[in-house]
Coordinates of N, CA and C in Angstrom, one line a residue:
Chain A
D1 N 2.7 -13.4 -3.2 CA 3.7 -13.2 -2.4 C 3.6 -11.6 -2.0
A2 N 4.1 -11.4 -0.8 CA 4.1 -9.9 -0.2 C 5.3 -9.0 -0.8
G3 N 6.4 -9.8 -1.6 CA 7.5 -9.2 -2.0 C 8.6 -8.9 -0.9
V4 N 9.6 -8.3 -1.3 CA 10.6 -8.1 -0.2 C 10.3 -7.0 0.8
I5 N 10.3 -7.3 2.0 CA 9.8 -6.6 3.0 C 10.9 -6.0 3.8
Q6 N 11.0 -4.7 4.0 CA 11.9 -4.1 4.7 C 11.5 -3.2 6.1
S7 N 12.3 -3.1 7.2 CA 11.8 -2.3 8.3 C 13.0 -1.7 8.9
P8 N 12.9 -0.6 9.6 CA 11.6 0.2 9.4 C 11.6 1.0 8.0
R9 N 10.6 1.7 7.9 CA 10.7 2.5 6.5 C 11.5 3.8 6.6
H10 N 11.4 4.4 7.8 CA 12.2 5.7 8.2 C 12.8 5.3 9.7
E11 N 14.0 5.7 9.8 CA 14.8 5.8 11.0 C 15.7 6.9 11.0
V12 N 15.4 7.6 12.3 CA 16.4 8.7 12.6 C 16.9 8.5 13.9
T13 N 18.3 8.7 13.9 CA 18.9 8.4 15.1 C 19.9 9.3 15.3
E14 N 20.6 9.2 16.5 CA 21.6 10.2 16.9 C 23.0 9.6 16.5
M15 N 24.0 10.5 16.2 CA 25.2 10.0 15.9 C 25.9 9.1 16.9
G16 N 26.4 8.1 16.8 CA 27.0 7.2 17.8 C 26.1 5.9 18.2
Q17 N 24.7 6.2 17.8 CA 23.9 5.2 18.2 C 24.0 3.7 17.2
E18 N 23.6 2.5 17.6 CA 23.5 1.6 16.8 C 22.1 1.4 16.0
V19 N 22.4 1.2 14.8 CA 21.3 1.1 13.9 C 21.0 -0.3 13.3
T20 N 19.9 -0.7 13.3 CA 19.6 -2.1 12.7 C 18.6 -2.2 11.5
L21 N 19.0 -2.5 10.5 CA 17.7 -2.4 9.3 C 17.6 -3.9 9.0
R22 N 16.2 -4.2 8.8 CA 15.8 -5.6 8.5 C 15.1 -5.8 7.2
C23 N 15.4 -7.2 6.8 CA 14.8 -7.4 5.5 C 14.4 -8.9 5.4
K24 N 13.1 -9.1 4.8 CA 12.6 -10.4 4.5 C 12.6 -10.6 3.1
P25 N 13.5 -11.4 2.4 CA 13.5 -11.6 1.2 C 12.1 -12.3 0.6
I26 N 12.0 -12.4 -0.8 CA 10.8 -13.5 -1.2 C 11.2 -14.7 -1.0
S27 N 10.2 -15.6 -0.7 CA 10.4 -17.2 -0.2 C 10.8 -17.8 -1.7
G28 N 11.9 -18.6 -1.4 CA 12.4 -19.4 -2.6 C 13.5 -18.5 -3.2
H29 N 13.6 -17.2 -3.0 CA 15.0 -16.7 -3.7 C 16.1 -17.0 -3.1
D30 N 17.2 -17.2 -4.1 CA 18.4 -17.7 -3.4 C 19.5 -16.7 -3.2
Y31 N 19.2 -15.6 -3.6 CA 20.2 -14.3 -3.4 C 19.7 -13.1 -2.8
L32 N 20.3 -12.5 -1.8 CA 20.0 -11.4 -1.1 C 21.0 -10.2 -1.2
F33 N 20.5 -9.0 -1.6 CA 21.3 -7.9 -1.9 C 21.2 -6.8 -0.8
W34 N 22.1 -6.3 -0.5 CA 22.0 -4.7 0.4 C 22.6 -3.7 -0.7
Y35 N 21.8 -2.7 -0.9 CA 22.4 -1.5 -1.6 C 22.1 -0.2 -0.9
R36 N 22.8 0.7 -1.1 CA 22.7 2.1 -0.5 C 22.6 3.1 -1.6
Q37 N 21.8 4.0 -1.5 CA 21.5 5.1 -2.4 C 21.7 6.3 -1.9
T38 N 22.6 7.1 -2.5 CA 22.8 8.5 -2.1 C 23.0 9.4 -3.1
M39 N 22.7 10.6 -3.0 CA 22.7 11.7 -4.2 C 24.0 11.6 -4.8
M40 N 25.1 11.7 -3.8 CA 26.4 11.7 -4.4 C 27.0 10.5 -5.2
R41 N 26.7 9.2 -4.7 CA 27.2 8.1 -5.0 C 26.4 7.2 -5.8
G42 N 25.1 7.5 -5.9 CA 24.1 6.7 -6.5 C 23.8 5.3 -5.8
L43 N 23.4 4.2 -6.4 CA 23.2 3.1 -5.9 C 24.4 2.2 -5.8
E44 N 24.8 1.7 -4.6 CA 25.8 1.1 -4.4 C 25.9 -0.2 -3.7
L45 N 26.3 -1.4 -4.4 CA 26.3 -2.6 -3.6 C 27.1 -2.5 -2.5
L46 N 26.4 -3.1 -1.2 CA 27.2 -3.2 0.0 C 27.7 -4.6 0.1
I47 N 26.7 -5.4 0.2 CA 27.2 -7.0 0.3 C 26.0 -7.7 -0.3
Y48 N 26.2 -9.0 -0.7 CA 25.3 -10.0 -1.2 C 25.7 -11.3 -0.6
F49 N 24.7 -12.1 -0.5 CA 24.5 -13.4 0.2 C 23.9 -14.4 -0.8
N50 N 24.4 -15.7 -0.9 CA 23.7 -16.7 -1.7 C 23.6 -17.8 -0.9
N51 N 22.2 -18.4 -0.6 CA 22.0 -19.3 0.4 C 22.3 -19.1 1.6
N52 N 22.2 -17.8 2.1 CA 22.6 -17.2 3.5 C 23.9 -17.0 3.7
V53 N 24.9 -17.2 2.6 CA 26.3 -17.2 2.7 C 26.9 -15.9 2.1
P54 N 27.6 -15.1 2.9 CA 28.0 -13.7 2.2 C 29.0 -14.1 1.1
I55 N 28.8 -13.6 -0.1 CA 29.6 -13.8 -1.2 C 30.6 -12.8 -1.6
D56 N 30.1 -11.6 -1.3 CA 30.9 -10.4 -1.7 C 30.5 -9.1 -0.8
D57 N 31.4 -8.9 0.1 CA 31.2 -7.8 1.1 C 32.1 -6.6 0.7
S58 N 32.6 -6.7 -0.3 CA 33.9 -5.6 -0.7 C 33.2 -4.1 -0.9
G59 N 31.9 -4.1 -0.7 CA 31.1 -2.7 -1.0 C 30.8 -2.3 0.3
M60 N 31.0 -2.9 1.4 CA 30.8 -2.6 2.9 C 31.8 -1.4 3.1
P61 N 31.3 -0.2 3.6 CA 32.2 1.0 3.6 C 33.4 0.8 4.7
E62 N 33.1 0.2 5.7 CA 34.1 0.2 6.9 C 33.3 -0.8 8.1
D63 N 34.3 -1.0 9.0 CA 34.0 -2.0 9.9 C 32.9 -1.7 10.6
R64 N 32.5 -0.3 10.7 CA 31.1 -0.1 11.3 C 29.8 -0.8 10.8
F65 N 30.1 -1.3 9.6 CA 28.8 -1.8 9.0 C 29.1 -3.4 9.0
S66 N 28.1 -4.0 9.4 CA 27.9 -5.5 9.4 C 26.5 -6.2 8.7
A67 N 26.5 -7.2 8.2 CA 25.4 -7.8 7.8 C 25.5 -9.4 8.1
K68 N 24.1 -9.7 8.2 CA 23.9 -11.2 8.7 C 22.6 -11.6 7.8
M69 N 23.0 -13.0 7.6 CA 21.5 -13.8 7.2 C 21.4 -15.0 7.9
P70 N 20.9 -15.2 9.0 CA 20.9 -16.3 9.9 C 20.0 -17.3 9.4
N71 N 18.9 -17.0 8.4 CA 18.3 -18.1 7.8 C 17.7 -17.4 6.4
A72 N 17.1 -18.1 5.7 CA 16.8 -17.9 4.3 C 15.6 -16.8 4.3
S73 N 15.0 -16.4 5.4 CA 13.9 -15.6 5.5 C 14.2 -14.2 6.1
F74 N 15.4 -14.3 6.5 CA 15.8 -12.8 7.3 C 17.1 -12.5 7.2
S75 N 17.4 -11.1 6.8 CA 18.9 -10.5 7.0 C 18.8 -9.2 7.7
T76 N 19.9 -9.0 8.2 CA 20.0 -7.6 8.9 C 21.2 -6.9 8.4
L77 N 21.2 -5.4 8.4 CA 22.3 -4.8 8.2 C 22.6 -3.7 9.5
K78 N 23.7 -3.8 10.1 CA 23.8 -3.2 11.1 C 25.0 -2.1 11.1
I79 N 24.8 -1.0 11.6 CA 25.8 0.1 11.7 C 26.1 0.4 13.2
Q80 N 27.2 0.4 13.6 CA 27.4 0.6 14.9 C 29.0 1.1 15.1
P81 N 29.3 2.4 15.4 CA 28.5 3.4 15.5 C 27.9 4.3 14.3
S82 N 26.9 4.7 14.2 CA 26.4 5.5 13.2 C 26.9 6.9 13.2
E83 N 27.0 7.3 11.9 CA 27.6 8.8 11.6 C 26.8 9.5 10.7
P84 N 26.7 10.9 10.6 CA 26.0 11.4 9.7 C 26.0 11.1 8.4
R85 N 27.3 10.7 8.1 CA 27.5 10.5 6.5 C 27.0 9.1 6.1
D86 N 26.3 8.4 7.1 CA 25.8 7.0 6.8 C 24.3 7.4 6.4
S87 N 23.9 8.6 6.4 CA 22.5 8.9 6.1 C 22.2 8.7 4.4
A88 N 21.4 7.8 4.2 CA 21.1 7.4 3.0 C 19.8 6.5 2.9
V89 N 19.3 6.1 1.9 CA 18.3 5.1 1.6 C 18.8 3.8 1.3
Y90 N 18.6 2.7 2.2 CA 19.2 1.3 2.2 C 18.0 0.6 1.7
F91 N 18.5 -0.2 0.4 CA 17.6 -1.2 -0.2 C 18.0 -2.6 0.1
C92 N 17.0 -3.6 0.2 CA 17.3 -4.8 0.3 C 16.7 -5.3 -1.0
A93 N 17.1 -6.3 -1.7 CA 16.6 -6.9 -3.1 C 16.9 -8.4 -2.9
S94 N 16.1 -9.1 -3.5 CA 16.3 -10.7 -3.5 C 16.1 -11.0 -5.1
S95 N 16.7 -12.1 -5.4 CA 16.6 -12.8 -6.6 C 16.8 -14.3 -6.8
P96 N 16.0 -14.7 -7.5 CA 16.0 -16.3 -7.8 C 17.4 -16.6 -8.4
F97 N 17.7 -17.9 -8.5 CA 19.0 -18.4 -8.8 C 19.5 -17.7 -10.1
T98 N 18.6 -17.7 -11.1 CA 19.0 -17.1 -12.4 C 18.9 -15.7 -12.4
G99 N 20.0 -15.1 -12.9 CA 20.3 -13.5 -12.9 C 19.3 -13.0 -13.9
F100 N 18.7 -13.7 -14.8 CA 17.9 -13.0 -16.0 C 16.8 -12.2 -15.2
Y101 N 16.1 -12.5 -14.3 CA 14.9 -12.1 -13.9 C 15.3 -10.8 -13.0
G102 N 16.6 -10.3 -12.9 CA 16.8 -9.2 -12.1 C 16.5 -9.4 -10.7
Y103 N 16.5 -8.3 -10.0 CA 16.1 -8.3 -8.4 C 14.7 -7.8 -8.2
T104 N 14.3 -8.1 -7.1 CA 13.0 -7.7 -6.6 C 13.6 -6.8 -5.5
F105 N 13.1 -5.6 -5.4 CA 13.5 -4.5 -4.3 C 12.6 -4.4 -3.4
G106 N 13.0 -4.3 -2.1 CA 12.3 -3.7 -1.0 C 11.9 -2.1 -1.2
S107 N 11.0 -1.7 -0.4 CA 10.7 -0.3 -0.3 C 11.7 0.5 0.2
G108 N 12.7 0.1 0.7 CA 13.9 0.8 1.4 C 13.7 1.4 2.6
T109 N 14.8 1.7 3.3 CA 14.8 2.3 4.7 C 15.3 3.6 4.5
R110 N 14.8 4.9 4.8 CA 15.5 6.0 4.8 C 16.1 6.3 6.3
L111 N 17.5 6.5 6.0 CA 18.4 6.5 7.6 C 18.6 8.0 7.5
T112 N 18.3 8.6 8.4 CA 19.0 9.8 9.0 C 19.5 9.7 10.1
V113 N 20.9 10.1 10.4 CA 21.6 10.2 11.5 C 21.9 11.6 11.6
V114 N 21.7 12.2 13.0 CA 21.9 13.6 13.2 C 22.7 13.9 14.4
Chain B
A1 N 36.2 -4.0 -14.6 CA 35.1 -3.8 -13.9 C 33.9 -3.3 -14.9
Q2 N 32.6 -3.4 -14.5 CA 31.8 -2.8 -15.6 C 31.3 -1.3 -15.3
T3 N 31.2 -0.7 -16.1 CA 30.7 0.7 -16.0 C 29.3 0.9 -16.7
V4 N 28.4 1.7 -16.2 CA 27.2 2.1 -16.8 C 27.0 3.5 -16.9
T5 N 26.8 4.2 -18.0 CA 26.7 5.6 -18.2 C 25.2 6.1 -18.7
Q6 N 24.8 6.8 -18.1 CA 23.4 7.5 -18.5 C 23.8 9.2 -18.6
S7 N 23.9 9.7 -19.9 CA 24.4 10.9 -20.1 C 23.4 11.8 -20.0
Q8 N 22.0 11.5 -19.7 CA 20.9 12.5 -19.8 C 20.3 12.6 -18.2
P9 N 20.9 13.6 -17.3 CA 20.4 13.6 -16.1 C 18.8 14.0 -16.0
E10 N 18.4 14.7 -17.0 CA 16.9 15.1 -16.9 C 16.5 14.9 -18.2
M11 N 15.1 14.8 -18.3 CA 14.3 14.8 -19.5 C 12.9 15.0 -19.3
S12 N 12.3 15.7 -20.2 CA 10.9 16.0 -20.1 C 10.2 15.4 -21.5
V13 N 8.9 15.2 -21.4 CA 8.0 14.7 -22.4 C 6.7 15.1 -22.2
Q14 N 6.1 15.4 -23.1 CA 4.5 15.7 -23.1 C 3.8 14.3 -22.9
E15 N 2.7 14.4 -22.2 CA 1.8 13.2 -22.3 C 1.5 12.8 -23.7
A16 N 1.5 11.4 -24.1 CA 1.1 10.9 -25.1 C 2.2 10.8 -26.3
E17 N 3.5 11.5 -25.9 CA 4.5 11.6 -26.9 C 5.4 10.4 -26.4
T18 N 6.4 10.5 -27.4 CA 7.5 9.4 -27.2 C 8.8 9.8 -26.7
V19 N 9.5 9.2 -25.8 CA 10.7 9.7 -25.5 C 11.7 8.3 -25.3
T20 N 13.0 8.6 -25.6 CA 13.9 7.8 -25.7 C 15.1 8.0 -24.5
L21 N 15.5 7.0 -23.6 CA 16.5 7.4 -22.6 C 17.6 6.6 -23.0
S22 N 18.8 7.2 -22.8 CA 20.1 6.6 -23.6 C 20.8 5.9 -22.3
C23 N 21.6 4.9 -22.6 CA 22.6 4.3 -21.8 C 23.5 3.6 -22.5
T24 N 24.9 3.8 -22.2 CA 25.8 2.8 -22.7 C 26.5 2.2 -21.4
Y25 N 27.4 1.2 -21.9 CA 28.1 0.3 -20.9 C 29.4 0.0 -21.2
D26 N 30.2 -0.4 -20.5 CA 31.6 -0.8 -20.8 C 31.7 -2.0 -20.2
T27 N 32.1 -2.9 -20.9 CA 32.4 -4.4 -20.3 C 33.3 -5.2 -21.5
S28 N 34.0 -6.1 -20.8 CA 34.8 -7.1 -21.6 C 33.9 -8.4 -21.7
E29 N 32.9 -8.7 -21.1 CA 32.1 -9.7 -21.0 C 31.4 -10.0 -22.3
N30 N 31.1 -11.2 -22.6 CA 30.4 -11.5 -23.9 C 28.7 -11.8 -23.5
N31 N 28.7 -12.4 -22.5 CA 27.4 -12.7 -22.0 C 26.8 -12.0 -20.7
Y32 N 25.8 -11.3 -20.9 CA 25.5 -10.6 -19.7 C 24.0 -10.2 -19.8
Y33 N 23.3 -9.5 -18.8 CA 22.1 -9.0 -19.0 C 21.8 -7.7 -18.7
L34 N 20.9 -7.0 -19.2 CA 20.6 -5.6 -19.1 C 19.2 -5.3 -18.7
F35 N 19.3 -4.2 -17.8 CA 17.9 -4.0 -17.2 C 17.8 -2.4 -17.3
W36 N 16.4 -1.9 -17.2 CA 15.9 -0.7 -17.0 C 15.1 -0.9 -15.6
Y37 N 15.4 0.0 -14.5 CA 14.4 0.2 -13.5 C 14.0 1.5 -13.4
K38 N 12.7 1.5 -12.9 CA 12.0 2.8 -12.6 C 11.7 3.1 -11.3
Q39 N 12.2 4.4 -10.7 CA 12.0 4.8 -9.3 C 11.1 6.1 -9.2
P40 N 9.9 5.9 -9.1 CA 8.9 6.9 -8.9 C 9.4 7.6 -7.5
P41 N 8.4 8.7 -7.3 CA 8.8 9.3 -6.1 C 8.6 8.6 -4.7
S42 N 7.8 7.3 -5.1 CA 7.6 6.5 -3.8 C 8.9 5.8 -3.3
R43 N 9.9 6.1 -4.1 CA 11.3 5.4 -4.2 C 11.3 3.8 -4.4
Q44 N 10.3 3.2 -4.6 CA 10.4 1.8 -4.7 C 11.0 1.8 -6.1
M45 N 12.0 0.6 -6.3 CA 12.6 0.3 -7.5 C 11.8 -0.7 -8.2
I46 N 11.3 -0.5 -9.4 CA 10.7 -1.3 -10.4 C 11.2 -1.7 -11.5
L47 N 11.2 -3.0 -11.7 CA 11.8 -3.5 -12.8 C 10.9 -3.2 -14.2
V48 N 11.5 -2.5 -15.2 CA 10.5 -2.1 -16.3 C 10.7 -3.1 -17.4
I49 N 12.2 -3.6 -17.6 CA 12.2 -4.3 -18.9 C 13.7 -5.1 -18.9
R50 N 14.0 -6.0 -19.3 CA 15.2 -6.7 -19.4 C 15.9 -7.2 -21.0
Q51 N 17.0 -7.5 -20.9 CA 17.4 -7.9 -22.0 C 18.5 -9.0 -21.9
E52 N 18.6 -10.0 -22.6 CA 19.8 -10.9 -22.7 C 20.8 -10.7 -23.7
A53 N 22.0 -10.6 -23.4 CA 22.9 -10.0 -24.6 C 23.1 -10.7 -25.6
Y54 N 22.8 -12.1 -25.4 CA 22.8 -13.0 -26.5 C 21.7 -13.1 -27.5
K55 N 20.6 -12.5 -27.2 CA 19.5 -12.3 -28.0 C 19.4 -11.0 -28.7
Q56 N 19.3 -11.1 -30.0 CA 19.3 -9.9 -30.9 C 18.2 -9.1 -30.9
Q57 N 17.0 -9.9 -30.7 CA 15.9 -9.3 -30.8 C 15.5 -8.3 -29.6
N58 N 15.1 -7.2 -29.7 CA 14.9 -6.1 -28.8 C 13.8 -6.5 -27.8
A59 N 14.0 -6.3 -26.6 CA 12.7 -6.7 -25.7 C 11.6 -5.7 -25.7
T60 N 10.5 -6.1 -25.5 CA 9.3 -4.9 -25.5 C 8.3 -5.5 -24.3
E61 N 7.8 -4.6 -23.7 CA 7.0 -4.6 -22.5 C 5.8 -3.5 -22.6
N62 N 4.8 -3.9 -23.4 CA 3.7 -3.0 -23.6 C 4.3 -1.8 -24.2
R63 N 4.1 -0.5 -23.5 CA 4.4 0.8 -24.2 C 6.2 0.9 -24.0
F64 N 6.9 0.1 -23.4 CA 8.3 0.1 -23.3 C 9.1 -0.8 -24.1
S65 N 10.1 -0.4 -24.7 CA 10.9 -0.9 -25.7 C 12.4 -0.8 -25.7
V66 N 13.1 -1.5 -26.0 CA 14.7 -1.1 -26.0 C 15.3 -1.2 -27.4
N67 N 16.4 -0.4 -27.5 CA 17.1 -0.7 -28.7 C 18.6 -1.0 -28.3
F68 N 18.8 -2.4 -28.3 CA 20.1 -3.0 -27.8 C 21.0 -3.0 -28.9
Q69 N 22.0 -2.4 -28.8 CA 23.1 -2.5 -29.8 C 24.5 -2.8 -29.1
K70 N 24.6 -4.3 -29.3 CA 25.8 -4.9 -28.7 C 27.2 -4.4 -28.9
A71 N 27.4 -4.5 -30.2 CA 28.7 -3.9 -30.7 C 28.9 -2.5 -30.4
A72 N 28.0 -1.6 -30.3 CA 28.0 -0.3 -29.6 C 28.0 0.0 -28.2
K73 N 27.5 -1.2 -27.6 CA 27.3 -1.3 -26.1 C 26.4 -0.3 -25.6
S74 N 25.3 -0.1 -26.4 CA 24.5 0.7 -26.3 C 22.9 0.1 -25.8
F75 N 22.4 0.7 -24.8 CA 20.9 0.1 -24.4 C 19.9 1.2 -23.9
S76 N 19.2 1.6 -25.0 CA 18.3 2.9 -24.8 C 17.0 2.1 -24.4
L77 N 16.0 3.1 -24.0 CA 14.7 2.6 -23.6 C 13.9 3.6 -24.3
K78 N 12.9 3.2 -24.9 CA 11.9 4.0 -25.6 C 10.8 3.8 -24.8
I79 N 9.9 4.9 -24.4 CA 8.6 4.9 -23.7 C 7.6 5.6 -24.9
S80 N 6.8 4.8 -25.2 CA 5.7 5.2 -26.1 C 4.5 5.7 -25.5
D81 N 3.6 6.7 -26.0 CA 2.4 7.1 -25.5 C 2.6 7.4 -24.1
S82 N 3.6 8.3 -23.6 CA 3.8 8.5 -22.4 C 2.8 9.0 -21.5
Q83 N 2.8 8.5 -20.1 CA 1.6 8.9 -19.2 C 2.2 9.5 -18.2
L84 N 1.4 10.3 -17.4 CA 1.8 11.1 -16.1 C 2.6 10.2 -15.1
G85 N 2.0 8.7 -15.0 CA 2.5 8.0 -14.2 C 4.0 7.5 -14.5
D86 N 4.4 7.8 -15.5 CA 5.8 7.5 -16.1 C 6.8 8.5 -15.4
T87 N 6.5 9.4 -14.9 CA 7.3 10.3 -14.1 C 8.0 9.7 -13.0
A88 N 9.5 9.6 -13.3 CA 10.3 8.9 -12.2 C 11.7 8.9 -12.6
M89 N 12.6 8.3 -11.8 CA 14.1 8.4 -12.2 C 14.1 7.0 -12.9
Y90 N 14.8 7.0 -13.7 CA 15.1 5.5 -14.6 C 16.6 5.3 -14.5
F91 N 16.7 4.0 -14.2 CA 18.3 3.5 -14.0 C 18.4 2.3 -14.8
C92 N 19.6 2.6 -15.6 CA 20.1 1.2 -16.4 C 21.1 0.4 -15.6
A93 N 20.9 -0.8 -15.8 CA 21.8 -1.6 -15.1 C 22.3 -2.7 -15.8
F94 N 23.4 -3.5 -15.4 CA 24.2 -4.3 -15.9 C 24.4 -5.3 -15.1
M95 N 24.2 -6.6 -15.5 CA 24.8 -7.9 -14.7 C 25.5 -8.7 -15.4
K96 N 26.6 -9.2 -15.0 CA 27.3 -10.4 -15.6 C 26.4 -11.5 -15.7
H97 N 26.6 -12.4 -16.8 CA 26.0 -13.8 -16.9 C 26.5 -14.6 -15.8
G98 N 27.6 -14.8 -15.6 CA 28.2 -15.5 -14.5 C 27.7 -17.0 -14.4
G99 N 27.5 -17.6 -15.6 CA 27.0 -19.1 -15.6 C 25.6 -19.1 -15.4
G100 N 24.9 -18.0 -15.7 CA 23.5 -18.0 -15.6 C 22.9 -17.6 -14.2
T101 N 23.8 -17.4 -13.2 CA 23.5 -17.3 -12.0 C 23.4 -15.8 -11.6
A102 N 22.5 -15.3 -10.5 CA 22.7 -14.1 -10.2 C 23.9 -13.4 -9.7
S103 N 24.0 -12.2 -9.9 CA 25.3 -11.6 -9.5 C 25.0 -10.2 -9.4
K104 N 26.1 -9.5 -9.2 CA 26.2 -8.0 -8.7 C 25.3 -7.1 -9.8
L105 N 24.6 -6.2 -9.6 CA 23.8 -5.5 -10.5 C 24.7 -4.1 -10.6
T106 N 25.1 -3.5 -11.5 CA 25.8 -2.2 -11.6 C 24.8 -1.2 -12.3
F107 N 24.6 -0.3 -11.6 CA 23.7 0.7 -12.1 C 24.4 2.0 -12.6
G108 N 23.7 2.7 -13.5 CA 24.0 4.1 -13.8 C 23.5 5.0 -13.0
T109 N 23.9 6.3 -13.4 CA 23.3 7.4 -12.6 C 22.0 8.0 -12.3
G110 N 21.3 7.5 -13.4 CA 19.9 7.6 -13.5 C 19.5 8.8 -14.3
T111 N 18.3 8.8 -14.9 CA 17.7 10.0 -15.9 C 16.5 10.3 -15.2
R112 N 16.3 11.5 -14.8 CA 14.9 12.0 -14.2 C 14.0 12.4 -15.4
L113 N 12.8 11.5 -15.5 CA 11.9 12.0 -16.6 C 10.7 12.5 -16.0
Q114 N 10.4 13.7 -16.6 CA 9.1 14.2 -16.1 C 8.1 14.4 -17.3
V115 N 7.0 13.9 -17.1 CA 5.9 13.8 -18.1 C 5.1 15.0 -17.8
T116 N 4.8 15.8 -18.7 CA 3.9 17.0 -18.5 C 2.6 16.9 -19.4
L117 N 1.7 17.4 -19.0 CA 0.3 17.8 -19.6 C 0.5 18.5 -21.0

């Protein structure tokens, strides 16, 4: 298996622009998670899905952020409009049904909003 | 809500030596999972070791082992025979058991480990 695949690896955009981050989870994994990592706040859970259904989006910072999982093999995290404070590394991770195995993370997308 | 505390922001160890990274957590749950993740400069998050709270036996994975003290809510990571490739940020993480299903991972703030020659 190729693991969790995220794209793009780096994204630089101007303030006010729409940004879309993409994730392909490991085949057969039931759960998909989006995390954000910053120096100030560490690793924060934004939202997670079970069988393509959003379970907890309480970590989504504001209405500018939205996430979708149209099928078991694809998810997007969209920021519209983007702001400089959104600059961070965004991780996607997936997990099988049982939590004991932890998550497998993608390599992350480094977003810079200028 | 669960919290995870890593009180050592940075640590340094010489190659071939042993180092222990500390982690404490706060929870009212009785069943849960604990993890250590490694994040090298490549930024990839790599699972190092995991522990189920109901198992008293400490987990080991090659040079990595944990000291799990449930009553003290402590979960330290010991790295034996440290190698230069162990240089990374190490995160302790907590997950509720939730009936065995996956759920939210709560991370500590991390310990930056530098392995020197």
